[in-house]
Coordinates of C-alpha atoms and ligand atoms in Angstrom, one line a residue:
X1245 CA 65.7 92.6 166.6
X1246 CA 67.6 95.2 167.1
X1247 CA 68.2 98.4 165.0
X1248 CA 72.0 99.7 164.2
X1249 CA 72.6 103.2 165.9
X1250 CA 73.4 105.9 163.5
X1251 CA 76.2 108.4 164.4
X1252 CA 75.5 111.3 166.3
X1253 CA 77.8 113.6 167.9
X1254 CA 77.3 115.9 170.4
X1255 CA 73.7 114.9 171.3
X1256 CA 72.6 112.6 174.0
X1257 CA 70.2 111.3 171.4
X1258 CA 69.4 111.1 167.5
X1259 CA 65.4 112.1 168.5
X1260 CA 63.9 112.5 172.0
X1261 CA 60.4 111.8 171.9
X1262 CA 58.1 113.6 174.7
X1263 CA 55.3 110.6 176.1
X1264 CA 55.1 106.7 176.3
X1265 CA 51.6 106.7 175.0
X1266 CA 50.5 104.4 171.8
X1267 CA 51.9 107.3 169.6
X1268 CA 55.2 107.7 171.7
X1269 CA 56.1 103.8 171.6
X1270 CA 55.3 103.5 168.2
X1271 CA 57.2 106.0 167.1
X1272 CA 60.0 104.7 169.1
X1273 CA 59.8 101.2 167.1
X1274 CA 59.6 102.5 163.6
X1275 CA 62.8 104.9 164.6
X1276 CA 64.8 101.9 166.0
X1277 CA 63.7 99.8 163.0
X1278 CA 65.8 102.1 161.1
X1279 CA 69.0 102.1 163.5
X1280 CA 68.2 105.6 165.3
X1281 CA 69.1 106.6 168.7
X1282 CA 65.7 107.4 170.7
X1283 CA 65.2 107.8 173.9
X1284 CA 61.5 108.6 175.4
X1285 CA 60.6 110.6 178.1
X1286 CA 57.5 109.8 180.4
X1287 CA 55.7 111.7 182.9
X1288 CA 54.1 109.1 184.6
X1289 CA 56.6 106.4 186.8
X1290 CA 54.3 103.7 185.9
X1291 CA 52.0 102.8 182.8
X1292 CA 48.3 104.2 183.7
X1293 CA 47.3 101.4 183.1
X1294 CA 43.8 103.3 182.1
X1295 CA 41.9 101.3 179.8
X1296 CA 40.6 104.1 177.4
X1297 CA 40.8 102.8 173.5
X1298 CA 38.6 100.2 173.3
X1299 CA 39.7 98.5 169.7
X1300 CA 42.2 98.9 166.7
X1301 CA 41.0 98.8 163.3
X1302 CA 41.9 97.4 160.0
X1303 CA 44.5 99.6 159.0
X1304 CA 46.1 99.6 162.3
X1305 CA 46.1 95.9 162.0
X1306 CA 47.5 96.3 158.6
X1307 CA 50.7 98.0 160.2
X1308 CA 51.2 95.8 162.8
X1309 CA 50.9 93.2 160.1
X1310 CA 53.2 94.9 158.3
X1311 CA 56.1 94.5 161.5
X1312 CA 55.9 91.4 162.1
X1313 CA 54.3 91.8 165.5
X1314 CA 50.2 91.9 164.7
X1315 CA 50.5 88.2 166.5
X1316 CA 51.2 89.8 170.0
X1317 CA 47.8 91.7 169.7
X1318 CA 45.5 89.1 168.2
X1319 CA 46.5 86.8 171.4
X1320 CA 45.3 89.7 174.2
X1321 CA 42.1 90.7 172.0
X1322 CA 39.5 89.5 170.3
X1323 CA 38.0 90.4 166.7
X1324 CA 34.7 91.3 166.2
X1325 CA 32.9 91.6 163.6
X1326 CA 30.2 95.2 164.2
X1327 CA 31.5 98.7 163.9
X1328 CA 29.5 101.5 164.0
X1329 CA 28.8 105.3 163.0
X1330 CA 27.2 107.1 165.6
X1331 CA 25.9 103.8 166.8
X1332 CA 24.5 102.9 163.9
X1333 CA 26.2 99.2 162.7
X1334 CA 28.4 99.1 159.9
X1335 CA 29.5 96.0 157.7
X1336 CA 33.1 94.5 156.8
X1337 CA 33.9 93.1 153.8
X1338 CA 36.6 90.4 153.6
X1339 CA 37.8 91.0 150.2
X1340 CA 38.7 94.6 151.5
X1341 CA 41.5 93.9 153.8
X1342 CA 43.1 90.5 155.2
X1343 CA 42.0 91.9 158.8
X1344 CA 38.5 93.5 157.6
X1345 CA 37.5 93.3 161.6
X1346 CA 38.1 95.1 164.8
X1347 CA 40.2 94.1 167.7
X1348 CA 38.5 94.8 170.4
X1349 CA 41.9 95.2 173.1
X1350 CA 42.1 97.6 175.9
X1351 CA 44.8 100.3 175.2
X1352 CA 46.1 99.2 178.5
X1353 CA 47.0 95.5 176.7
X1354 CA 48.2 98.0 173.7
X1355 CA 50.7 100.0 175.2
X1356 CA 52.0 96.8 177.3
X1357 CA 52.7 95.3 173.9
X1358 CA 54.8 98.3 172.5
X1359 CA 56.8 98.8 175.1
X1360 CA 57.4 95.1 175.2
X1361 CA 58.6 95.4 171.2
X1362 CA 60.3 98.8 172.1
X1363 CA 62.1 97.4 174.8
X1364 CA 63.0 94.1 172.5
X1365 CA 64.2 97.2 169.8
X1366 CA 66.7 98.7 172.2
X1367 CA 64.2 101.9 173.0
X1368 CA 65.6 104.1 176.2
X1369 CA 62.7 104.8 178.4
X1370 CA 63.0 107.6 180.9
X1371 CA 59.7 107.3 183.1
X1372 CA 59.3 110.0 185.6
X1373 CA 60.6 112.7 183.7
X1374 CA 58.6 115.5 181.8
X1375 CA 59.6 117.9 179.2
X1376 CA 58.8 121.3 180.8
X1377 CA 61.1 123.4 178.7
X1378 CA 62.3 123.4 174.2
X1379 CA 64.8 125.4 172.9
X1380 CA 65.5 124.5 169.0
X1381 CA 68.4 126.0 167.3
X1382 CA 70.1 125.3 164.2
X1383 CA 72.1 122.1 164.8
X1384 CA 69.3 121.0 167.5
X1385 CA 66.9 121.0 169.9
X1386 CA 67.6 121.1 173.8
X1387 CA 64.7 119.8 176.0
X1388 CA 64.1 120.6 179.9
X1389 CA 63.0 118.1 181.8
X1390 CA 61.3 117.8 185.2
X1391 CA 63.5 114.8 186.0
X1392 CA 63.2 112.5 189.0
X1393 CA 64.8 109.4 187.7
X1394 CA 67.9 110.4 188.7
X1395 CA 69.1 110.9 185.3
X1396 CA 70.1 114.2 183.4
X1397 CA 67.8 117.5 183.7
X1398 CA 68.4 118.3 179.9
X1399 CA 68.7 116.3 177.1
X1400 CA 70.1 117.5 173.6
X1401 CA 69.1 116.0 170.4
X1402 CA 68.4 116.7 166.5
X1403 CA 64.8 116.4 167.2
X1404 CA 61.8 116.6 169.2
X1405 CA 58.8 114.9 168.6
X1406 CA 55.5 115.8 171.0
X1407 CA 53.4 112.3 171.5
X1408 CA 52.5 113.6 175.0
X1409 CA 48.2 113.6 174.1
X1410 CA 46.0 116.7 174.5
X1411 CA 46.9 118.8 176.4
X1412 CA 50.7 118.7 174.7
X1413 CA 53.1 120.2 177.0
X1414 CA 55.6 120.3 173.4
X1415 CA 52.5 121.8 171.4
X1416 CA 52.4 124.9 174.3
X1417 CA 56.3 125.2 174.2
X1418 CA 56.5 125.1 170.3
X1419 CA 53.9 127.8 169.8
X1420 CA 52.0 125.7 167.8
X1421 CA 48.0 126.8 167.7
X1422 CA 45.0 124.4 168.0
X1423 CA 42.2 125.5 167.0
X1424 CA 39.3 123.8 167.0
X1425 CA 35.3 123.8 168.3
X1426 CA 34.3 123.6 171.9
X1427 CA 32.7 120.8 173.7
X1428 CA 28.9 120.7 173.4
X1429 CA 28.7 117.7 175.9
X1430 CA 30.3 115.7 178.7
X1431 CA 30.2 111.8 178.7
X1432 CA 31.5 110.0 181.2
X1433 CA 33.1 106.4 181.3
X1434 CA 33.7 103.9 183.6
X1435 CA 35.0 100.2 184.4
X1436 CA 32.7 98.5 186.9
X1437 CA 30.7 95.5 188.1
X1438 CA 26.8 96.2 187.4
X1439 CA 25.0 92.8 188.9
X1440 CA 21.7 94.2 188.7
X1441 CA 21.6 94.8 185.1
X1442 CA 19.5 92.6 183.8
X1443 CA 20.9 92.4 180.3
X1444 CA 24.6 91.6 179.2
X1445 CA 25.0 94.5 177.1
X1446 CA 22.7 97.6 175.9
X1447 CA 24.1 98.7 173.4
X1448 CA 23.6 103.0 173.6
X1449 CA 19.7 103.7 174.8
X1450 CA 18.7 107.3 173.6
X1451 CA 16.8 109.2 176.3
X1452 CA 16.0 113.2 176.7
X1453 CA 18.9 114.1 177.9
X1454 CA 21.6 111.4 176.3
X1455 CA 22.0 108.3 176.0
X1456 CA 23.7 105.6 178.1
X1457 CA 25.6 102.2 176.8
X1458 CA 27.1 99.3 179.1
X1459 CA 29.3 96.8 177.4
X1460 CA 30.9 93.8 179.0
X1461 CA 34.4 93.4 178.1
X1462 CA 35.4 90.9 180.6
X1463 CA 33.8 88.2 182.9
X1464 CA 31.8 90.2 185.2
X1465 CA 33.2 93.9 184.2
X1466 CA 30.8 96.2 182.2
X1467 CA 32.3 99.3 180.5
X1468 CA 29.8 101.9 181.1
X1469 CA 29.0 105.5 179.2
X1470 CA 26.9 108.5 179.9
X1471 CA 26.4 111.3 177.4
X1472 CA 24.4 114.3 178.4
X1473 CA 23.6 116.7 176.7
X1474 CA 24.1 120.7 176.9
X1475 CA 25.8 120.0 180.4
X1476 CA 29.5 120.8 179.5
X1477 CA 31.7 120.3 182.6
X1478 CA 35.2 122.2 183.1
X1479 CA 37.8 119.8 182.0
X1480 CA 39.6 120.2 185.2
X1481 CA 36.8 119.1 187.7
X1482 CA 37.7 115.8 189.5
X1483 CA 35.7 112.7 188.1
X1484 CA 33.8 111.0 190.5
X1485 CA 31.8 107.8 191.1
X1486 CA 29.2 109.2 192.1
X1487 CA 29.1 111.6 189.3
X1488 CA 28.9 108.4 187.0
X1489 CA 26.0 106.9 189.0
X1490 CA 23.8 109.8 189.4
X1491 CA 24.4 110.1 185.2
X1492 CA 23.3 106.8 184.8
X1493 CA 20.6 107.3 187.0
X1494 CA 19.2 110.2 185.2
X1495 CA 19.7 108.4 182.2
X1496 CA 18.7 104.7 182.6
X1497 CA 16.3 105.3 185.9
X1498 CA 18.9 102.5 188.0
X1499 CA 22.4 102.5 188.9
X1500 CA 22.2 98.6 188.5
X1501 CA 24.0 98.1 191.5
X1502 CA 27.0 99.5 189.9
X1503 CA 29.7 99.3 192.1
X1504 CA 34.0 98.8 192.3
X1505 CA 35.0 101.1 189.9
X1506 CA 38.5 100.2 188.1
X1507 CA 38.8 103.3 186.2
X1508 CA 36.4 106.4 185.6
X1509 CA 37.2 109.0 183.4
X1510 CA 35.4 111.9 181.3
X1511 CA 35.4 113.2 178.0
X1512 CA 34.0 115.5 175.7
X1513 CA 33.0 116.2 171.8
X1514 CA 35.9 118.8 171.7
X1515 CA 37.4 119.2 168.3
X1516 CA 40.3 120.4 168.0
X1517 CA 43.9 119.9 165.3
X1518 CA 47.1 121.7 165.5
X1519 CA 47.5 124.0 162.9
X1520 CA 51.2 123.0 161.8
X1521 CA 52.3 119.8 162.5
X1522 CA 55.5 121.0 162.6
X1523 CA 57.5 123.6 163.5
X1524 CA 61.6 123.1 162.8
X1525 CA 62.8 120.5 164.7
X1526 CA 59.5 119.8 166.4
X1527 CA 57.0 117.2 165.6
X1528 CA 53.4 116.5 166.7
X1529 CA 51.9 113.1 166.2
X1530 CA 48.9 111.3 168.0
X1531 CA 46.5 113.8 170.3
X1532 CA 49.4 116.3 170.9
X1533 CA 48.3 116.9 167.2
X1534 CA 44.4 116.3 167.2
X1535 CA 41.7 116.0 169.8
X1536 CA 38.2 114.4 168.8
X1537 CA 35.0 112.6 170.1
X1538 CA 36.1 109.3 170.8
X1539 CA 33.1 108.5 168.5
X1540 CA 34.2 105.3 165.9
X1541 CA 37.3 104.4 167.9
X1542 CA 39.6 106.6 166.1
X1543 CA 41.9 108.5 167.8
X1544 CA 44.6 106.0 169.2
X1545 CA 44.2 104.2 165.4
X1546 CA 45.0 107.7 164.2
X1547 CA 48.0 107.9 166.7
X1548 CA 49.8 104.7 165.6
X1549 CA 49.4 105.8 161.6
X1550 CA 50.6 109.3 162.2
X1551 CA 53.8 107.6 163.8
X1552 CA 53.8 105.1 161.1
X1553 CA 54.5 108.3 158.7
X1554 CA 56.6 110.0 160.7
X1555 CA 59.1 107.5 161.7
X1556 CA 60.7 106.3 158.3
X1557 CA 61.0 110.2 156.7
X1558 CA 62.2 110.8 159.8
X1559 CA 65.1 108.5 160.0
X1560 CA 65.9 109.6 156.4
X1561 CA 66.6 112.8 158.0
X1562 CA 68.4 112.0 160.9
X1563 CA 70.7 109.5 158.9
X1564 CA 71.2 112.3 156.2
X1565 CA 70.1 110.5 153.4
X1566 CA 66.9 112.1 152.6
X1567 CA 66.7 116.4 153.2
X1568 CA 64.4 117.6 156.1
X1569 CA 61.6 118.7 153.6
X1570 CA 60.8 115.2 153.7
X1571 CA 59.3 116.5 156.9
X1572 CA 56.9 118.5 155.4
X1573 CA 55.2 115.7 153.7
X1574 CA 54.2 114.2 157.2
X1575 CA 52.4 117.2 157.6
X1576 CA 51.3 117.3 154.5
X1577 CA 49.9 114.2 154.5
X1578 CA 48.9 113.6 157.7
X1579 CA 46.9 117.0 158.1
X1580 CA 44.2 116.2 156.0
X1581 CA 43.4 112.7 157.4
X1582 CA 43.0 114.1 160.7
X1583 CA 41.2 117.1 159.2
X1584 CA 38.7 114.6 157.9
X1585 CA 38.9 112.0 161.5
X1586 CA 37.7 115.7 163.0
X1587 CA 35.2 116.2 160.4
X1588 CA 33.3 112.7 160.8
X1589 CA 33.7 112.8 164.5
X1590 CA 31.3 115.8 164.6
X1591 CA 29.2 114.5 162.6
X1592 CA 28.7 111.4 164.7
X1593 CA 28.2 114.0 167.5
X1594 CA 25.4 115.9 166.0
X1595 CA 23.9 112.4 165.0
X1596 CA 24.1 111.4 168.5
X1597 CA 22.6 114.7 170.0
X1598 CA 19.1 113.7 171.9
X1599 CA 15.5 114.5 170.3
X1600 CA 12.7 114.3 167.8
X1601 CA 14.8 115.5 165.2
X1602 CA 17.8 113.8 165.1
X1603 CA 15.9 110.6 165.7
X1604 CA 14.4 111.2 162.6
X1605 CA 17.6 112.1 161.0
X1606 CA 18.9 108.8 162.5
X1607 CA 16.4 106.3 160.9
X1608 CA 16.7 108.3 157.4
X1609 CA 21.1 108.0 157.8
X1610 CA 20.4 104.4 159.3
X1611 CA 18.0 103.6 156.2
X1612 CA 20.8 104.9 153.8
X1613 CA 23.3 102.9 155.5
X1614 CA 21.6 99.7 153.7
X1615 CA 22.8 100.7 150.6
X1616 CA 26.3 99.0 150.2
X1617 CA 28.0 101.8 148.5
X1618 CA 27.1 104.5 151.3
X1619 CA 27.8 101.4 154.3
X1620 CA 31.6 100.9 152.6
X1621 CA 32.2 104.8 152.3
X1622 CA 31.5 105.0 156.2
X1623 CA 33.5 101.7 156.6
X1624 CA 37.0 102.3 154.6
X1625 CA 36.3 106.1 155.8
X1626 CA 36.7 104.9 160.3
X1627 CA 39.1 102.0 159.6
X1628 CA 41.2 104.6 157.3
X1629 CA 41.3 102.2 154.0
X1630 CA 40.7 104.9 152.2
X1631 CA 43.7 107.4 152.8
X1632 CA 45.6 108.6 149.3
X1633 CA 48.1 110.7 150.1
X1634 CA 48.9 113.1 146.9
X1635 CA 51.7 111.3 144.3
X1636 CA 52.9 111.8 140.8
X1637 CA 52.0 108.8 139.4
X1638 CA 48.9 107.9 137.4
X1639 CA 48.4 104.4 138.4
X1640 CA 45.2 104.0 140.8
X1641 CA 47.4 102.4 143.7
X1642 CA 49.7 105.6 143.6
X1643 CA 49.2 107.6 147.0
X1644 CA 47.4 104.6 148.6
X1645 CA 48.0 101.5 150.8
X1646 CA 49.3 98.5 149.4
X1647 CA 46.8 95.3 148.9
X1648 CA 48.8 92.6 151.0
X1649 CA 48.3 90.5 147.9
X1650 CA 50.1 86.9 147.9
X1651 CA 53.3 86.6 145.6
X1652 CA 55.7 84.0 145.0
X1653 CA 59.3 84.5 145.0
X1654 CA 62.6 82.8 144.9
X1655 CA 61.9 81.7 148.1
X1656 CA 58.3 80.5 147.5
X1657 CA 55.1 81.8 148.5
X1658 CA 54.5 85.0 150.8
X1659 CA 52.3 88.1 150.3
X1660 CA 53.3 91.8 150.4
X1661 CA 53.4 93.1 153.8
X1662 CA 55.8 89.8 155.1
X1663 CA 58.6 92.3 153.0
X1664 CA 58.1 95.2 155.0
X1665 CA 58.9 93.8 158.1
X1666 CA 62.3 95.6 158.5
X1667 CA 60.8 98.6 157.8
X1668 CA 62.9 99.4 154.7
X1669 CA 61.2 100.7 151.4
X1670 CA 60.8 97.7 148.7
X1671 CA 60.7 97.9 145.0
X1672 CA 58.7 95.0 143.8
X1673 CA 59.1 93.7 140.7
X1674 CA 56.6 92.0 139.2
X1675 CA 57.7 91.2 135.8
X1676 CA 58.5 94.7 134.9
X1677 CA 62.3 93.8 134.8
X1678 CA 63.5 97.7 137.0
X1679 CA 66.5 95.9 138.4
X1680 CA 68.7 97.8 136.9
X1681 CA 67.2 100.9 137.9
X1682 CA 67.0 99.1 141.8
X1683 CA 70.8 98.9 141.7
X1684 CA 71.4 102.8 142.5
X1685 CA 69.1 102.7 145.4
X1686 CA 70.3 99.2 146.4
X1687 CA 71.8 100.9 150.0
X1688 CA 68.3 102.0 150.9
X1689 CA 65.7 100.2 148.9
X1690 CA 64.9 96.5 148.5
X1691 CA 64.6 95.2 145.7
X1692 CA 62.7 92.2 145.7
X1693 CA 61.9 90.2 142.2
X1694 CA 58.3 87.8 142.4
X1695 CA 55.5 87.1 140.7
X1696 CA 51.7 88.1 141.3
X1697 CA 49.5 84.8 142.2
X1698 CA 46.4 86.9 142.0
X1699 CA 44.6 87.7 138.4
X1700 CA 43.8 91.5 140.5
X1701 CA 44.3 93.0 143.6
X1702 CA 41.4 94.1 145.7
X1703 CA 41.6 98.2 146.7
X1704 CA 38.5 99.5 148.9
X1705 CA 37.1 102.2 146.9
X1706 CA 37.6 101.3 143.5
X1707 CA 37.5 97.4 143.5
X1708 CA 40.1 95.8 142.1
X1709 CA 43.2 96.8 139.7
X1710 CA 45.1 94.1 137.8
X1711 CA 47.7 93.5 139.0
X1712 CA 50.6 95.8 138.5
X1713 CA 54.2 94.9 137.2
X1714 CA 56.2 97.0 140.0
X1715 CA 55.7 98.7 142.8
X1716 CA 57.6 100.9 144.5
X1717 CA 56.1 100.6 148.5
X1718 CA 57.3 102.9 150.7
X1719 CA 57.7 101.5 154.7
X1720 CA 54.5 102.5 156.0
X1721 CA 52.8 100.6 153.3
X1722 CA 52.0 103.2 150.9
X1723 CA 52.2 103.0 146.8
X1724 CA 55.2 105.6 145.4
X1725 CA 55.0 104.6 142.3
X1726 CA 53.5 101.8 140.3
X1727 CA 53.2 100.0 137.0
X1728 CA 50.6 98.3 135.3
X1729 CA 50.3 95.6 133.1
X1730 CA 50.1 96.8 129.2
X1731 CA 51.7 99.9 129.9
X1732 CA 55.4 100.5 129.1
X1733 CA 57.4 101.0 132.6
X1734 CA 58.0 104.6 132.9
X1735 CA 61.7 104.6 134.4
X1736 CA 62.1 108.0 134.7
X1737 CA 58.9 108.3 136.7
X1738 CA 60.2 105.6 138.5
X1739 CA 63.5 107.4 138.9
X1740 CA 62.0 110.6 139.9
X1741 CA 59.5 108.9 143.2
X1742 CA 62.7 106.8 144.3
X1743 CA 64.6 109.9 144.6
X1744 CA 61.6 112.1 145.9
X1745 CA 60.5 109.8 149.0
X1746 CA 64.6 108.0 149.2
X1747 CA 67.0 110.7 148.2
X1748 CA 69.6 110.6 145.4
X1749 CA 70.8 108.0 143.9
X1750 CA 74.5 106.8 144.8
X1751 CA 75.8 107.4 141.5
X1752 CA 74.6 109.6 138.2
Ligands
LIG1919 C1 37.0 107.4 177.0 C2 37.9 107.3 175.8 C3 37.7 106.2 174.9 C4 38.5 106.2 173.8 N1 38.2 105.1 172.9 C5 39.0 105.0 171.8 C6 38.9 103.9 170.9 O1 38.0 103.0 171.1 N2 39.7 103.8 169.8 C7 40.7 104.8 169.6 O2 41.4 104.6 168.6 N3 40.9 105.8 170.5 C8 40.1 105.9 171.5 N4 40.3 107.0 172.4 C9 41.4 107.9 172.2 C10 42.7 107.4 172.6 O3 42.7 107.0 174.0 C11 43.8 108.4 172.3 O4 43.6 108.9 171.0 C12 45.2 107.9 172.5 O5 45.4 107.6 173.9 C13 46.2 108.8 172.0 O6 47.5 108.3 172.2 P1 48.7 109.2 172.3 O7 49.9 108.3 172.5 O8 48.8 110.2 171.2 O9 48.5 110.1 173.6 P2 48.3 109.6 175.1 O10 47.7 108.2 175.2 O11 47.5 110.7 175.8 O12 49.8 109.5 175.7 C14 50.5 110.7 176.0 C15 51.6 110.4 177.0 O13 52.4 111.5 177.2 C16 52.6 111.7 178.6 N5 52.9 113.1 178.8 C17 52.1 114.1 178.9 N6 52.7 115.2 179.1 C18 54.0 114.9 179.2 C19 55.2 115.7 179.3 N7 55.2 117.0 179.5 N8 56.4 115.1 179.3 C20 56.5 113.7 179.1 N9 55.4 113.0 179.0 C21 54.2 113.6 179.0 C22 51.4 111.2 179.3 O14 51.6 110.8 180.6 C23 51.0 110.0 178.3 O15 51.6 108.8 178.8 C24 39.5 107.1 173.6 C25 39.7 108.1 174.5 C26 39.0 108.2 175.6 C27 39.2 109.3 176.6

């Protein structure tokens, strides 16, 4: 499918995102879901192909769900159902989600996919170029580029966003600080063929100085990690194989033959979160934004639902129907949940730190995990089922992601998420009878009239709520506004979040 291109004049593009990464591509969906012109600039000429992220969790799959395109990943992954917290297992719970388990997928497989759907969307792709220079005025922003694709050495556009990981180049330019707390380890990771290990998978070993882990992800590939200890390592040293093998020697006592090594890499328990998200016409999302211990699988997830956001208030903006302190939510909202990803990331750290202690503080956590309250605040907490963003609205679904409960319409049967496929806000009507109020909005809201099949829908944290007459959903999934049975339907509430999170209505 392909989006409708909004007017712009004078630009060479509605929104230039910098980096091709899960964040980047993402983005660059959800913005040409709603008809704007994007073009993305890339660094690198070719995908890394570096196999880094290791899964996507429920909420991520929830989103993809949500496109129309979660198909595409089931087929090049597979779901399984462990998680952990520092290593220590978790449990799902089916009634929480309709995809309560991980895909484990390389973020290789995951990027191939998006750009595939980008590509499908209409998204210009500029590899070999890197922003090196921002200059945001009133009307727009003008990015430099370090360009060897043959194609323009500026590019102008309404907006910036800076998906370009870590070490954001966009952050630097934008003056945006990330502060943070400094590494207090180094792991290292690597893809390779171990024919001596005499075990398919060990599943992280604590030693004295660290712990080890080697995981088979494909027929006769093992994904192997070192963490040591108080040995922090400049980020800028060159990752060898031999540094990997000596590690694991140290570690586990045998290299186990390791050998062929597809991809090695380093990282680091490095905490750090930029302090605006954004700054005028410049956007942060994914690790331009926040940095982390890979610990829980978090960060790429993370990247994807910052994007998610992002890309609907964003379009609003650029298509002038919504005012750019919209914006301000996405930081606003977004903040906090990475805030908190930081937060629990630590803490996984200091869990994971070698010695008597904290393998005593280990078995007492691990003990406590048992209990099914503690093991589903962990659980909804990593796969982020939990996130409420603030709202005006009383009702317990207010502020959090819709239940893809099934419904019946005109049509026939379907559940929730199958209507937010265009990416398009949906007023829900349930029985409340707001079609009326729908009609003002009617340009940029879609209204769609059903009935619930389900006695109560099921919302990690607290249950189950009956379920609600109308809903008013926003395109990343999120309650605006909502109305429950027994209650009369507020309509000026109602009037008040369409016109908050969609902009004025088209006539009174
Ligand atoms: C070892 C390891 C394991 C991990 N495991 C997991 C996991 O299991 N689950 C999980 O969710 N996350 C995991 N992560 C984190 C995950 O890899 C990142 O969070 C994710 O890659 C972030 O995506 P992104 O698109 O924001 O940034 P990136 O993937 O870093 O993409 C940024 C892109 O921007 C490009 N770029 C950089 N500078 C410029 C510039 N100046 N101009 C143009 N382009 C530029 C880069 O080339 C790159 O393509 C892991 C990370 C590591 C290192």
């Amino acid at each position: 499918m392909r989006g409708i291109d909004v007017g712009h004049s004078g630009t060479d593009a509605d929104v230039v995102i910098a980096g091709a990464g899960p964040t980047g591509l993402t983005l660059a969906c959800e913005l040409r879901l709603a008809g704007v012109d994007v073009v993305v600039v890339e660094r690198l000429a070719e995908p890394s192909g570096e196999s880094r992220a290791g899964g996507l969790h429920s909420r991520t799959l929830e989103v993809l769900d949500q496109r129309g395109v979660l198909d595409r990943f089931l087929a090049a992954g597979e779901l399984q159902p462990v998680g952990h917290f520092s290593g220590l297992y978790l449990e799902f719970d089916e009634f929480e989600s309709r995809h309560p388990y991980p895909l484990m997928i390389l973020q290789s497989a995951v990027e191939r996919i998006l750009e595939e759907w980008a590509g499908e969307l209409g998204v210009r792709i500029r590899r070999s170029c890197a922003v090196t220079g921002v200059d945001q005025d009133a009307s727009g922003v003008t990015v430099a580029l370090d360009a060897s694709d043959g194609g323009p050495a500026t590019l102008r556009a309404g907006h910036l966003v800076g998906c370009d990981g870590g070490r954001s180049t966009v952050r630097r330019l934008a003056g945006i600080g990330f502060p943070g707390t400094e590494a207090t380890m180094t792991a290292l990771i690597g893809d390779v063929e171990l024919p001596d290990l005499p075990e398919d998978y060990v599943w992280i070993r604590r030693r004295a100085g660290g712990d080890y882990s080697a995981i088979a992800f494909e027929p006769g590939w093992h994904r192997v990690i070192t963490s040591e200890y108080d040995r922090v390592v400049d980020r800028d040293e060159p990752v060898t194989f031999e540094q990997l093998r000596d590690s694991l020697v140290r570690l586990a006592g045998s290299d186990f033959g390791m050998r062929n090594p597809r991809w090695i890499s380093r990282f680091n328990d490095a905490a750090r979160q930029a302090d605006r998200y954004r700054s005028g016409r410049v956007l942060l999302a994914g690790d331009a934004a926040h940095i982390h211990f890979p610990a829980g699988g978090q960060g790429l997830n993370m990247g994807v639902q910052d994007a998610v956001n992002l890309g609907w208030k964003l379009a609003a903006v650029v298509r002038g129907t919504a005012p750019e302190g919209l914006l301000d939510t996405y930081h606003d909202e977004r903040h906090p949940v990475g805030e908190r990803v930081l937060h629990n990331t630590r803490a996984q750290s200091a869990l994971a730190r070698p010695g008597a202690q904290t393998d005593a503080l280990r078995e007492v956590f691990g003990s406590l995990m048992v209990f099914d309250d503690v093991n589903r605040l962990l659980r909804t907490m990593l796969n982020a089922l939990d996130v409420r963003y603030p709202a005006d609205c009383g009702h317990p679904l207010a502020g959090r992601r819709v239940p893809d409960a099934d419904i019946k319409e005109a049509g026939g049967a379907t559940r929730v998420y199958e209507l937010l496929h265009a990416g398009r806000p949906v007023l829900l009507d349930l029985g409340a009878g707001v079609a009326a109020v729908a009609g003002d909005w009617s340009d940029r809201v879609d209204l769609v009239e059903a009935h619930g099949e389900d006695d109560a829908w099921p919302v990690p944290v607290i249950d189950e709520v009956p379920t609600p007459t109308a809903l008013l959903i926003r395109p990343d999934g999120h309650v605006a506004w909502a109305s429950g049975p027994g209650e009369p339907v507020d309509t000026v509430a109602l009037r008040g979040a369409l016109t908050t999170w969609f902009g004025a209505a088209r006539r009174g």
